PDB file of C-alpha atoms and ligand atoms in Angstrom:
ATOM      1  CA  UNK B   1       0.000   0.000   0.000  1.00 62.00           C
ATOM      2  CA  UNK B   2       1.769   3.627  -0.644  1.00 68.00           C
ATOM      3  CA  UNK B   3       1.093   6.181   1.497  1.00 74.00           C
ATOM      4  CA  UNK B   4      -0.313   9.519   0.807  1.00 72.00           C
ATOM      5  CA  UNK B   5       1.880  11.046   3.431  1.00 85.00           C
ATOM      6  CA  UNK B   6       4.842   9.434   5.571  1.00 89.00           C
ATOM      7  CA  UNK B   7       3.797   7.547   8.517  1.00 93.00           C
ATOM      8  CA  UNK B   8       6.707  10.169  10.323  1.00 94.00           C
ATOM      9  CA  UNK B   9       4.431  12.745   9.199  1.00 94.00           C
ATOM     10  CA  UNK B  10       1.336  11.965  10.453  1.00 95.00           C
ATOM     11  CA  UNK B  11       2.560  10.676  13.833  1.00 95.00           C
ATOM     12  CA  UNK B  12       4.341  13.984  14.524  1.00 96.00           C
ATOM     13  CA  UNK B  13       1.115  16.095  13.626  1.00 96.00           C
ATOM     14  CA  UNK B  14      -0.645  13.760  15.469  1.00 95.00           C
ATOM     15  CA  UNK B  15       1.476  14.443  18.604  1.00 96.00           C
ATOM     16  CA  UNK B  16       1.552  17.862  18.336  1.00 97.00           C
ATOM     17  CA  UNK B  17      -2.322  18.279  17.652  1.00 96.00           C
ATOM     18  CA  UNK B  18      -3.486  17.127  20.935  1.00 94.00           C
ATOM     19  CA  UNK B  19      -2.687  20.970  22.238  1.00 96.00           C
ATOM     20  CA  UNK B  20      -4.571  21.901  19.289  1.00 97.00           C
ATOM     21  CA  UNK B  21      -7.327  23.264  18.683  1.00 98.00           C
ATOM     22  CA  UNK B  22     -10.587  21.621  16.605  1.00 98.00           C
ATOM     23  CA  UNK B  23      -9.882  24.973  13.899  1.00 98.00           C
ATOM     24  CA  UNK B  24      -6.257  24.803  13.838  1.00 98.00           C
ATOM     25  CA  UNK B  25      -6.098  20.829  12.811  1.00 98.00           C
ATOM     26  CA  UNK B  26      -8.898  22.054   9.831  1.00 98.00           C
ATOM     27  CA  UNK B  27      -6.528  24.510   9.470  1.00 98.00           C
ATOM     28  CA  UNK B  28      -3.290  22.540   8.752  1.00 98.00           C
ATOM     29  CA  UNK B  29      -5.572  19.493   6.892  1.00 98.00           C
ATOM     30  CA  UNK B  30      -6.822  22.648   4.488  1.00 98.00           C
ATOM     31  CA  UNK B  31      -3.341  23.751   3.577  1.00 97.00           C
ATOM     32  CA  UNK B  32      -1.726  20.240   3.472  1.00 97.00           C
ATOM     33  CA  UNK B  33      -4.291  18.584   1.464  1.00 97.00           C
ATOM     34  CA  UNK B  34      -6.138  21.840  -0.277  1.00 96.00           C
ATOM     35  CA  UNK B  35      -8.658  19.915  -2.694  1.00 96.00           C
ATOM     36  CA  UNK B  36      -7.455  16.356  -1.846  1.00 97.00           C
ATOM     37  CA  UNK B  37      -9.107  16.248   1.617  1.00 98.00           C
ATOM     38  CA  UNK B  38     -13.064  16.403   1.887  1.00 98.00           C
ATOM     39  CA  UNK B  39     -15.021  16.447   5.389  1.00 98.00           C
ATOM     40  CA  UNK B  40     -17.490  13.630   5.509  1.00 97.00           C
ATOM     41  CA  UNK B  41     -20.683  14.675   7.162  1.00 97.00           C
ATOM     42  CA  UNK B  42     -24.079  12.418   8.058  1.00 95.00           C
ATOM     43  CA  UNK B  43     -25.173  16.439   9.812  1.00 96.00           C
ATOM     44  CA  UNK B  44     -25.684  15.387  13.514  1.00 95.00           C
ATOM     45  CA  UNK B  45     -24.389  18.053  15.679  1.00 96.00           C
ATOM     46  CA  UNK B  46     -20.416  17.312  15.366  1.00 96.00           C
ATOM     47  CA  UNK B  47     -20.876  17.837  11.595  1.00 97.00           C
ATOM     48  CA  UNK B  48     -22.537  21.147  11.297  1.00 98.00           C
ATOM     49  CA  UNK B  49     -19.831  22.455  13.734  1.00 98.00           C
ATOM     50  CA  UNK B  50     -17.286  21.520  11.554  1.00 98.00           C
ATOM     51  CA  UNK B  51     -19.370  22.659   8.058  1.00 98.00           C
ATOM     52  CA  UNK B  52     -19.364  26.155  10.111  1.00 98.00           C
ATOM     53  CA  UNK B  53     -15.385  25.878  11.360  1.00 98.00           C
ATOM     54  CA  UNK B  54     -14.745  25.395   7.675  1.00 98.00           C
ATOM     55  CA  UNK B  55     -16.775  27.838   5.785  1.00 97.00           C
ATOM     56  CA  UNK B  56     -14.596  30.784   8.547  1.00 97.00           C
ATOM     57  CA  UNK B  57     -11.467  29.130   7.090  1.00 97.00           C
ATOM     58  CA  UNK B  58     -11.869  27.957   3.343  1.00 97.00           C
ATOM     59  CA  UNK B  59     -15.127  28.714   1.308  1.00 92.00           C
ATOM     60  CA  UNK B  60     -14.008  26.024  -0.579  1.00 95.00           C
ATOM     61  CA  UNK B  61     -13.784  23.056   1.373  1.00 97.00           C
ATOM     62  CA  UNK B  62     -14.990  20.534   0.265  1.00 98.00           C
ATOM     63  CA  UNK B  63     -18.241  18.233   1.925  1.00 98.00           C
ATOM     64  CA  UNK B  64     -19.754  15.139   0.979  1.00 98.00           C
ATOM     65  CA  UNK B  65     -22.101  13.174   2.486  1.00 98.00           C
ATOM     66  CA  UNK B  66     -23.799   9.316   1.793  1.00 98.00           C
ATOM     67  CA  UNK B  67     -27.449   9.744   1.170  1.00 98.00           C
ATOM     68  CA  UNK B  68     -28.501   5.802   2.318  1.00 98.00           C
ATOM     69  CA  UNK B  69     -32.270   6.402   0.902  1.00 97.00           C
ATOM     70  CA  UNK B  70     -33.152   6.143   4.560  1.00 98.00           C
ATOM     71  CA  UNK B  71     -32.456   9.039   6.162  1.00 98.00           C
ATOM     72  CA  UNK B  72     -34.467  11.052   8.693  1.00 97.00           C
ATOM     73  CA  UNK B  73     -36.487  14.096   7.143  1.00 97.00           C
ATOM     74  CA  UNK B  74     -34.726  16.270   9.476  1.00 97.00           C
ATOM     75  CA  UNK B  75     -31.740  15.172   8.093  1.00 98.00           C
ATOM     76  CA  UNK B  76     -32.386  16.588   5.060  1.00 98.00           C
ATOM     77  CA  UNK B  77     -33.945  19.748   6.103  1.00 98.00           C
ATOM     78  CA  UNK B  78     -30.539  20.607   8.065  1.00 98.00           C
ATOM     79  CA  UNK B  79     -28.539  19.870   4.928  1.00 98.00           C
ATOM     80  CA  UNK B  80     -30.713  22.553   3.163  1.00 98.00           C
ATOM     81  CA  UNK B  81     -30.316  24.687   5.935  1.00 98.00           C
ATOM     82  CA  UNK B  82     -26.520  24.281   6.038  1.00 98.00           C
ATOM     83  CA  UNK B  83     -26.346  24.627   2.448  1.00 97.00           C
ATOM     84  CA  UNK B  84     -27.915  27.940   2.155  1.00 97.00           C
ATOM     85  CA  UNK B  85     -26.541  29.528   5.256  1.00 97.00           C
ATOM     86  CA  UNK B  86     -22.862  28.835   4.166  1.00 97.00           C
ATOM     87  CA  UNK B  87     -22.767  27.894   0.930  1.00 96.00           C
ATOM     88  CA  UNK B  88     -21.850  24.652   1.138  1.00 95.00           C
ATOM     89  CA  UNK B  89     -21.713  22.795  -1.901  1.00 96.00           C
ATOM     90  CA  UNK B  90     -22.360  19.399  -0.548  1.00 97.00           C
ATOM     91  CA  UNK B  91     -21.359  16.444  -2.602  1.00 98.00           C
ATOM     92  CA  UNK B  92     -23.781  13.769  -2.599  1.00 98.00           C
ATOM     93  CA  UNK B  93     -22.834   9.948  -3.193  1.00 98.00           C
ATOM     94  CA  UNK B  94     -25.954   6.956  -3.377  1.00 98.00           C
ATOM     95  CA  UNK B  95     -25.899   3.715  -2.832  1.00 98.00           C
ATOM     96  CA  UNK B  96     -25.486   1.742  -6.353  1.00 98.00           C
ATOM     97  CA  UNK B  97     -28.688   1.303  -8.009  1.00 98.00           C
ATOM     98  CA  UNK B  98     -28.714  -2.293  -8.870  1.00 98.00           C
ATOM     99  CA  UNK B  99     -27.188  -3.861  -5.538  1.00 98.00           C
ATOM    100  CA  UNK B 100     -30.131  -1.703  -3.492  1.00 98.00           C
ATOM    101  CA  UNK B 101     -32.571  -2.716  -5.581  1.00 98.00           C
ATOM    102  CA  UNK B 102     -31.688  -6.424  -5.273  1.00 98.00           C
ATOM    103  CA  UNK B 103     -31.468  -6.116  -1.170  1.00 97.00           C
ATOM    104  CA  UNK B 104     -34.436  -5.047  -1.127  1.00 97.00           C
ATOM    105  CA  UNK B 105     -36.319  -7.103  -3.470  1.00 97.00           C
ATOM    106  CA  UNK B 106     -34.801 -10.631  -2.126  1.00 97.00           C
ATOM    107  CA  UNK B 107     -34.899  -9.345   1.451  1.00 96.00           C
ATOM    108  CA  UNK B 108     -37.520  -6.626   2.117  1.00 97.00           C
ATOM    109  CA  UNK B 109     -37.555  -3.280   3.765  1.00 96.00           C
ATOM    110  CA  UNK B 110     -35.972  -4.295   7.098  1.00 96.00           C
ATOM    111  CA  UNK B 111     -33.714  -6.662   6.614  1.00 96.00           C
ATOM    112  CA  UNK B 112     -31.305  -5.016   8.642  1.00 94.00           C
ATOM    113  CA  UNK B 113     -33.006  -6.558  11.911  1.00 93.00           C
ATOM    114  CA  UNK B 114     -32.894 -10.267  11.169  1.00 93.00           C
ATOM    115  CA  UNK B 115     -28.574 -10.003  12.120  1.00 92.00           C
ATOM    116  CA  UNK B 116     -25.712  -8.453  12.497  1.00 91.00           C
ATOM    117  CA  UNK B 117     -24.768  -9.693   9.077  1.00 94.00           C
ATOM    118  CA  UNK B 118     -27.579  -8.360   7.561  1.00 95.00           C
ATOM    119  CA  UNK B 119     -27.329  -4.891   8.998  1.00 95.00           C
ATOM    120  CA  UNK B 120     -23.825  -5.308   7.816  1.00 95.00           C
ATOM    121  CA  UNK B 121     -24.751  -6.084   4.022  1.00 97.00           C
ATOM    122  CA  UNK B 122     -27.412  -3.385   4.173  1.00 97.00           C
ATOM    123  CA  UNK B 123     -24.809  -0.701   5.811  1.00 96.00           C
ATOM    124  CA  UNK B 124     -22.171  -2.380   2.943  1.00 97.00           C
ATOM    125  CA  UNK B 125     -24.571  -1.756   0.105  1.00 98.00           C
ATOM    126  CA  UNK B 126     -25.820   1.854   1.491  1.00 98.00           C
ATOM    127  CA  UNK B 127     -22.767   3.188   3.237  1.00 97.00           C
ATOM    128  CA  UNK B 128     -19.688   1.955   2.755  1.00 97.00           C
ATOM    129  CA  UNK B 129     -19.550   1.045  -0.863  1.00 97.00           C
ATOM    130  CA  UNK B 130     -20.301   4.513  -1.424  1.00 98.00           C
ATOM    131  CA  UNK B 131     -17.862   5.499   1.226  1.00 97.00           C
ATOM    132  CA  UNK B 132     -15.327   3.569  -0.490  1.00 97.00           C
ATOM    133  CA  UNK B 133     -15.912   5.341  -3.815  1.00 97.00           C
ATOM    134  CA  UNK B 134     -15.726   9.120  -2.409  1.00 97.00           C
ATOM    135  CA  UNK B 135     -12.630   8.211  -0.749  1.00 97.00           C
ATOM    136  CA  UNK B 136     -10.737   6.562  -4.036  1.00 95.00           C
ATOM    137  CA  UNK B 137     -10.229   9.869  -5.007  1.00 94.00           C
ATOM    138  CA  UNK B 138      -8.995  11.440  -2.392  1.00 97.00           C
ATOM    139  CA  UNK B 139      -5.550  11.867  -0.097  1.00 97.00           C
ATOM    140  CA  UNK B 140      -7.234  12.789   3.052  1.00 98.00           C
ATOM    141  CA  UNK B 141     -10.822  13.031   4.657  1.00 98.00           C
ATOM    142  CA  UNK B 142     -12.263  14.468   7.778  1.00 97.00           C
ATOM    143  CA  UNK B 143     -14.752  13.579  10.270  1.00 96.00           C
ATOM    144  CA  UNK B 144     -16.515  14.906  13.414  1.00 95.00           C
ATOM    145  CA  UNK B 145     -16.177  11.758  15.559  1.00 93.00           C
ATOM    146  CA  UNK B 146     -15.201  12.195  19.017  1.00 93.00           C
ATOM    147  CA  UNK B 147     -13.522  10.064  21.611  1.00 91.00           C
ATOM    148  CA  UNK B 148     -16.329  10.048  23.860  1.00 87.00           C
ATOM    149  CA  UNK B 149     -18.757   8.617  21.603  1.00 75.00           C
ATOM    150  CA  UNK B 150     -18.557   5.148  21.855  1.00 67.00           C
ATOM    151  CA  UNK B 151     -16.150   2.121  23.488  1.00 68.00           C
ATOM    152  CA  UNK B 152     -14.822   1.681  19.913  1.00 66.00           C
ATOM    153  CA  UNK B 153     -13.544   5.595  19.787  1.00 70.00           C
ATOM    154  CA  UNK B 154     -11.571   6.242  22.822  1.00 76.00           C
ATOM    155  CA  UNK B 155      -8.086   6.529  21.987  1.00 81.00           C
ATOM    156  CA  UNK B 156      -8.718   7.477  18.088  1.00 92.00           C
ATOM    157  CA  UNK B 157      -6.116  10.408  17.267  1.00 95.00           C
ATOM    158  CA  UNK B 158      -7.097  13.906  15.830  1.00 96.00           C
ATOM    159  CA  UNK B 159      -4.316  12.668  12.739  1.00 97.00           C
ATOM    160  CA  UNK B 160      -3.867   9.079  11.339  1.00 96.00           C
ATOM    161  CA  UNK B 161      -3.299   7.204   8.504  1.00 96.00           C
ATOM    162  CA  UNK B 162      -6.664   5.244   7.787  1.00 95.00           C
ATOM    163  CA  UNK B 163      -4.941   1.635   6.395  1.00 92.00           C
ATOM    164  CA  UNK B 164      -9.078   0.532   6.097  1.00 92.00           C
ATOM    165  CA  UNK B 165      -9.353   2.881   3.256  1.00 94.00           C
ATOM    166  CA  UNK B 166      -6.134   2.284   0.973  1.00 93.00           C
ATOM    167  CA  UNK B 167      -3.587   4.682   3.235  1.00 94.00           C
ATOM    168  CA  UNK B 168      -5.200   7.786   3.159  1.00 96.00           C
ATOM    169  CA  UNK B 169      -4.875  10.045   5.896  1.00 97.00           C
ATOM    170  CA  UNK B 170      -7.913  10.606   8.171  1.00 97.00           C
ATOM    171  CA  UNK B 171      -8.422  13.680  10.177  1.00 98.00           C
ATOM    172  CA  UNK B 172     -10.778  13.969  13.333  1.00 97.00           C
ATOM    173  CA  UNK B 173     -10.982  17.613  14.446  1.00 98.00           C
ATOM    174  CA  UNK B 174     -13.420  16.899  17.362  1.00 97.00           C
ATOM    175  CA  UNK B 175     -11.303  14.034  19.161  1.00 96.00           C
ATOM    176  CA  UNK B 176     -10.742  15.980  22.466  1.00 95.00           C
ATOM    177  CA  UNK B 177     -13.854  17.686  22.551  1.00 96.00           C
ATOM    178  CA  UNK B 178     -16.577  16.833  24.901  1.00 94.00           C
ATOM    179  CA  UNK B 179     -21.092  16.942  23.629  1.00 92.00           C
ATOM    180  CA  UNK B 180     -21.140  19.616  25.743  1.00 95.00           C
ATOM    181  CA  UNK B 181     -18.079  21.802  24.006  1.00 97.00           C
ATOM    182  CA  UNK B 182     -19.860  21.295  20.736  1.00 97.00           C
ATOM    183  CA  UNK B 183     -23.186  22.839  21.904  1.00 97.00           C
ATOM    184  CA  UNK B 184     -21.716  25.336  23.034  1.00 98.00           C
ATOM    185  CA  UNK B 185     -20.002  25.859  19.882  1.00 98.00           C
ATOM    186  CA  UNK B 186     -23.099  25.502  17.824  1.00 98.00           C
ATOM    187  CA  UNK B 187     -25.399  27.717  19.932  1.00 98.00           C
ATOM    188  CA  UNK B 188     -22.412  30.055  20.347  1.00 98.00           C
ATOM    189  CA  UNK B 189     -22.601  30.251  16.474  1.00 98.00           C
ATOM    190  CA  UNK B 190     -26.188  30.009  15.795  1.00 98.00           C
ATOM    191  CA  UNK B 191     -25.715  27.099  13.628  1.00 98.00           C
ATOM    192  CA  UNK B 192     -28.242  25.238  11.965  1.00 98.00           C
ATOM    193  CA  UNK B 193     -28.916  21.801  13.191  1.00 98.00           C
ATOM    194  CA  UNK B 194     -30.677  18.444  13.068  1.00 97.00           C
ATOM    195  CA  UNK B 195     -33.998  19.226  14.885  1.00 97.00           C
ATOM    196  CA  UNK B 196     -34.305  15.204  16.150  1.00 96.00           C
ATOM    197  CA  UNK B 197     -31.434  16.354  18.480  1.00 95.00           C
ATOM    198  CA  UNK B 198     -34.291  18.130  20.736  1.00 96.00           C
ATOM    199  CA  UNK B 199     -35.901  15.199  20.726  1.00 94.00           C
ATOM    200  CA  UNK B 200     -33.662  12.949  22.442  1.00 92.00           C
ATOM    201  CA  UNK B 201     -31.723  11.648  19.235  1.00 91.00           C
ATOM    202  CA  UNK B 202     -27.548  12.274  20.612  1.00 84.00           C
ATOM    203  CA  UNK B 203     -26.432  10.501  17.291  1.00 82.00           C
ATOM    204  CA  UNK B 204     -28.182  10.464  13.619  1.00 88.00           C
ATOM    205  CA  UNK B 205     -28.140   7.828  11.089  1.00 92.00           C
ATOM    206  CA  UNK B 206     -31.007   6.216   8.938  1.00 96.00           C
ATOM    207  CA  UNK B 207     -34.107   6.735  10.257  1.00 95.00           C
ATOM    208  CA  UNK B 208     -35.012   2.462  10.918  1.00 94.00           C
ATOM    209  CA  UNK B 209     -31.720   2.245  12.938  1.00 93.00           C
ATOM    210  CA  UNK B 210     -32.062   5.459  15.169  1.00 92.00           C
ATOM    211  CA  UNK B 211     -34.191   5.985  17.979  1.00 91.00           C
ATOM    212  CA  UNK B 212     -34.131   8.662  20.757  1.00 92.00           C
ATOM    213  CA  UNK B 213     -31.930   7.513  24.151  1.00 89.00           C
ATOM    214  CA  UNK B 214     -33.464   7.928  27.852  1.00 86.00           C
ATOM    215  CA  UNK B 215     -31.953  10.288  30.432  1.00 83.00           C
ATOM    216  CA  UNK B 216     -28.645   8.197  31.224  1.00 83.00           C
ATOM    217  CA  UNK B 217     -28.383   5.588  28.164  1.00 83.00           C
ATOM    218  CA  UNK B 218     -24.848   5.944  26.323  1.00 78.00           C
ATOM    219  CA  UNK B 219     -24.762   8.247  23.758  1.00 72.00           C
ATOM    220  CA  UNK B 220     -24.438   5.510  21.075  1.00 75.00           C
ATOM    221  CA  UNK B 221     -27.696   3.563  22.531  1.00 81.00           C
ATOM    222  CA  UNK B 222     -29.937   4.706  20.331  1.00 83.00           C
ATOM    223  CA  UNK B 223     -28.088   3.490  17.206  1.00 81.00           C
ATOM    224  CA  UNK B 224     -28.460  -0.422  16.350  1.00 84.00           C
ATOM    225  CA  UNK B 225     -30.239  -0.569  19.811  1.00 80.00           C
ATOM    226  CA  UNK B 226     -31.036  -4.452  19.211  1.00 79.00           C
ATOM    227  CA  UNK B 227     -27.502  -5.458  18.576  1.00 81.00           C
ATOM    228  CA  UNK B 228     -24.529  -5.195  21.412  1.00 73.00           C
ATOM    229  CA  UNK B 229     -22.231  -1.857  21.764  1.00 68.00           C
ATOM    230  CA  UNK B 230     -18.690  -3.927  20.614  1.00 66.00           C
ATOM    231  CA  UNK B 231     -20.898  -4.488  16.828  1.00 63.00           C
ATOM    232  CA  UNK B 232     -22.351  -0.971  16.794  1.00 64.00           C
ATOM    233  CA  UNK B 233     -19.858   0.592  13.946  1.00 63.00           C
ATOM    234  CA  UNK B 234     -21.573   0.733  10.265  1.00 60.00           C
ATOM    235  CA  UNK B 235     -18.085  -0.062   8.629  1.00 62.00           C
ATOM    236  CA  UNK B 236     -16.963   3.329   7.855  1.00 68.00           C
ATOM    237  CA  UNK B 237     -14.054   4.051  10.518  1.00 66.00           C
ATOM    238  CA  UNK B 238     -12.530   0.845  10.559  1.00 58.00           C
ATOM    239  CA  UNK B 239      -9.081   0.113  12.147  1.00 45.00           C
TER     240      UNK B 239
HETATM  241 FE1  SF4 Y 301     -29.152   0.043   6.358  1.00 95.46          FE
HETATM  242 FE2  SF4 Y 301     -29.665   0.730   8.872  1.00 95.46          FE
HETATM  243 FE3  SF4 Y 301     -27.126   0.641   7.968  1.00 95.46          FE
HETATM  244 FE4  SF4 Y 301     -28.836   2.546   7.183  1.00 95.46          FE
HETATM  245  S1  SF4 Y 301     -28.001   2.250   9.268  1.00 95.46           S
HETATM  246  S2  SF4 Y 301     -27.450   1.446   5.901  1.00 95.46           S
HETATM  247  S3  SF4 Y 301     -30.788   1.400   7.013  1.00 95.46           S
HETATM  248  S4  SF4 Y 301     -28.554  -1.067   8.243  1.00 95.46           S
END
């Protein structure tokens, strides 16, 4: 696999970014990897701070996002409202036609409950695959996860090379930052976001697979709530 930066690279911004701040790791992605990088956004509340971090530093930056075919209308209505309040030109990558169309004709409109293998091959077919095709053409994407998020995410680094996805370099702004720090962010801002937030929804996805969490539940409960927290990643940040 080559590299599209040194490994010495990466590990030394990656050292040197923990005192950093969310803006000034955008900021040194943005000039290292200009058009090569592109933030990927589903538009829960990590993701809109970032769409606003970037539109103060680069009009330009680039945005994509994977529209499944099942998402939330509140997902949608926050892209609009993102769009037109920065100017975001936000790149839009579907699932491929004939592979959706056969999951869905063998297996029906929920297969994604019957197992973790199914959720898998429906996540495959309507996420990743897509995923995978946004990122062959890039040397670097960016993300708004955070360590706090889940038992899968707690010692991921603000800078590393993503081996999962042919050596790129992956860059996660909001590592160090807590769900309250990003509130405050996106009030502080006025920011446009996902209105199923004020109803109890800490983390978006398709609407079948997401369901508001209860006073106390992990942040991540509400995502794949049938299946066990070590299975609860859709494929896209893998090791
Ligand atoms: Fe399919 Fe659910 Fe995965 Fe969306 S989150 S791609 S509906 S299994």
């Amino acid at each position: 696999m080559s590299l599209a930066v040194p490994v010495s690279e990466v590990d030394d911004v990656a050292r040197r970014a923990e005192a950093w701040t969310p803006q000034e790791i955008l900021d040194w992605a943005l000039n290292r990897f200009q058009d090569r990088i592109s933030f990927a956004s589903s538009f829960g509340v990590e993701d809109v701070a970032v769409i606003h971090m970037l539109s103060q530093l680069d009009k330009n930056a680039r945005v994509f996002t994977l529209d499944t075919g099942r998402l939330p209308a509140e997902t949608y209505d926050v892209m609009e409202r993102i769009r037109v309040a920065y100017g975001t030109k936000i790149e839009v990558y579907f699932p491929q036609r004939e592979a959706t169309e056969q999951l869905q004709n063998e297996k029906g409109f929920f297969s994604f409950r019957q197992s973790v293998e199914e959720r898998k091959r429906c996540c495959g077919i309507r996420k990743v695959e897509p995923l995978n095709r946004s990122l062959s053409t890039l040397d670097a994407w960016s993300t708004g996860l955070r360590r706090e998020q889940a038992v899968t995410r707690t010692i991921l680094p603000a800078v590393e090379i993503d081996h999962g996805h042919g050596g790129i370099v992956k860059v996660n702004p909001l590592v160090k930052w807590t769900e309250a720090q990003t509130w405050d962010y996106v009030r502080a801002h006025k920011v446009p976001y996902n209105a199923l937030h004020d109803q109890g929804y800490p983390s978006l996805g398709c609407a079948p697979c997401t369901r508001a969490i209860k006073p106390g539940e992990d942040v991540r409960a509400g995502r794949w709530w049938w299946e066990n927290p070590e299975t609860k990643e859709c494929g896209l940040h893998k090791a």
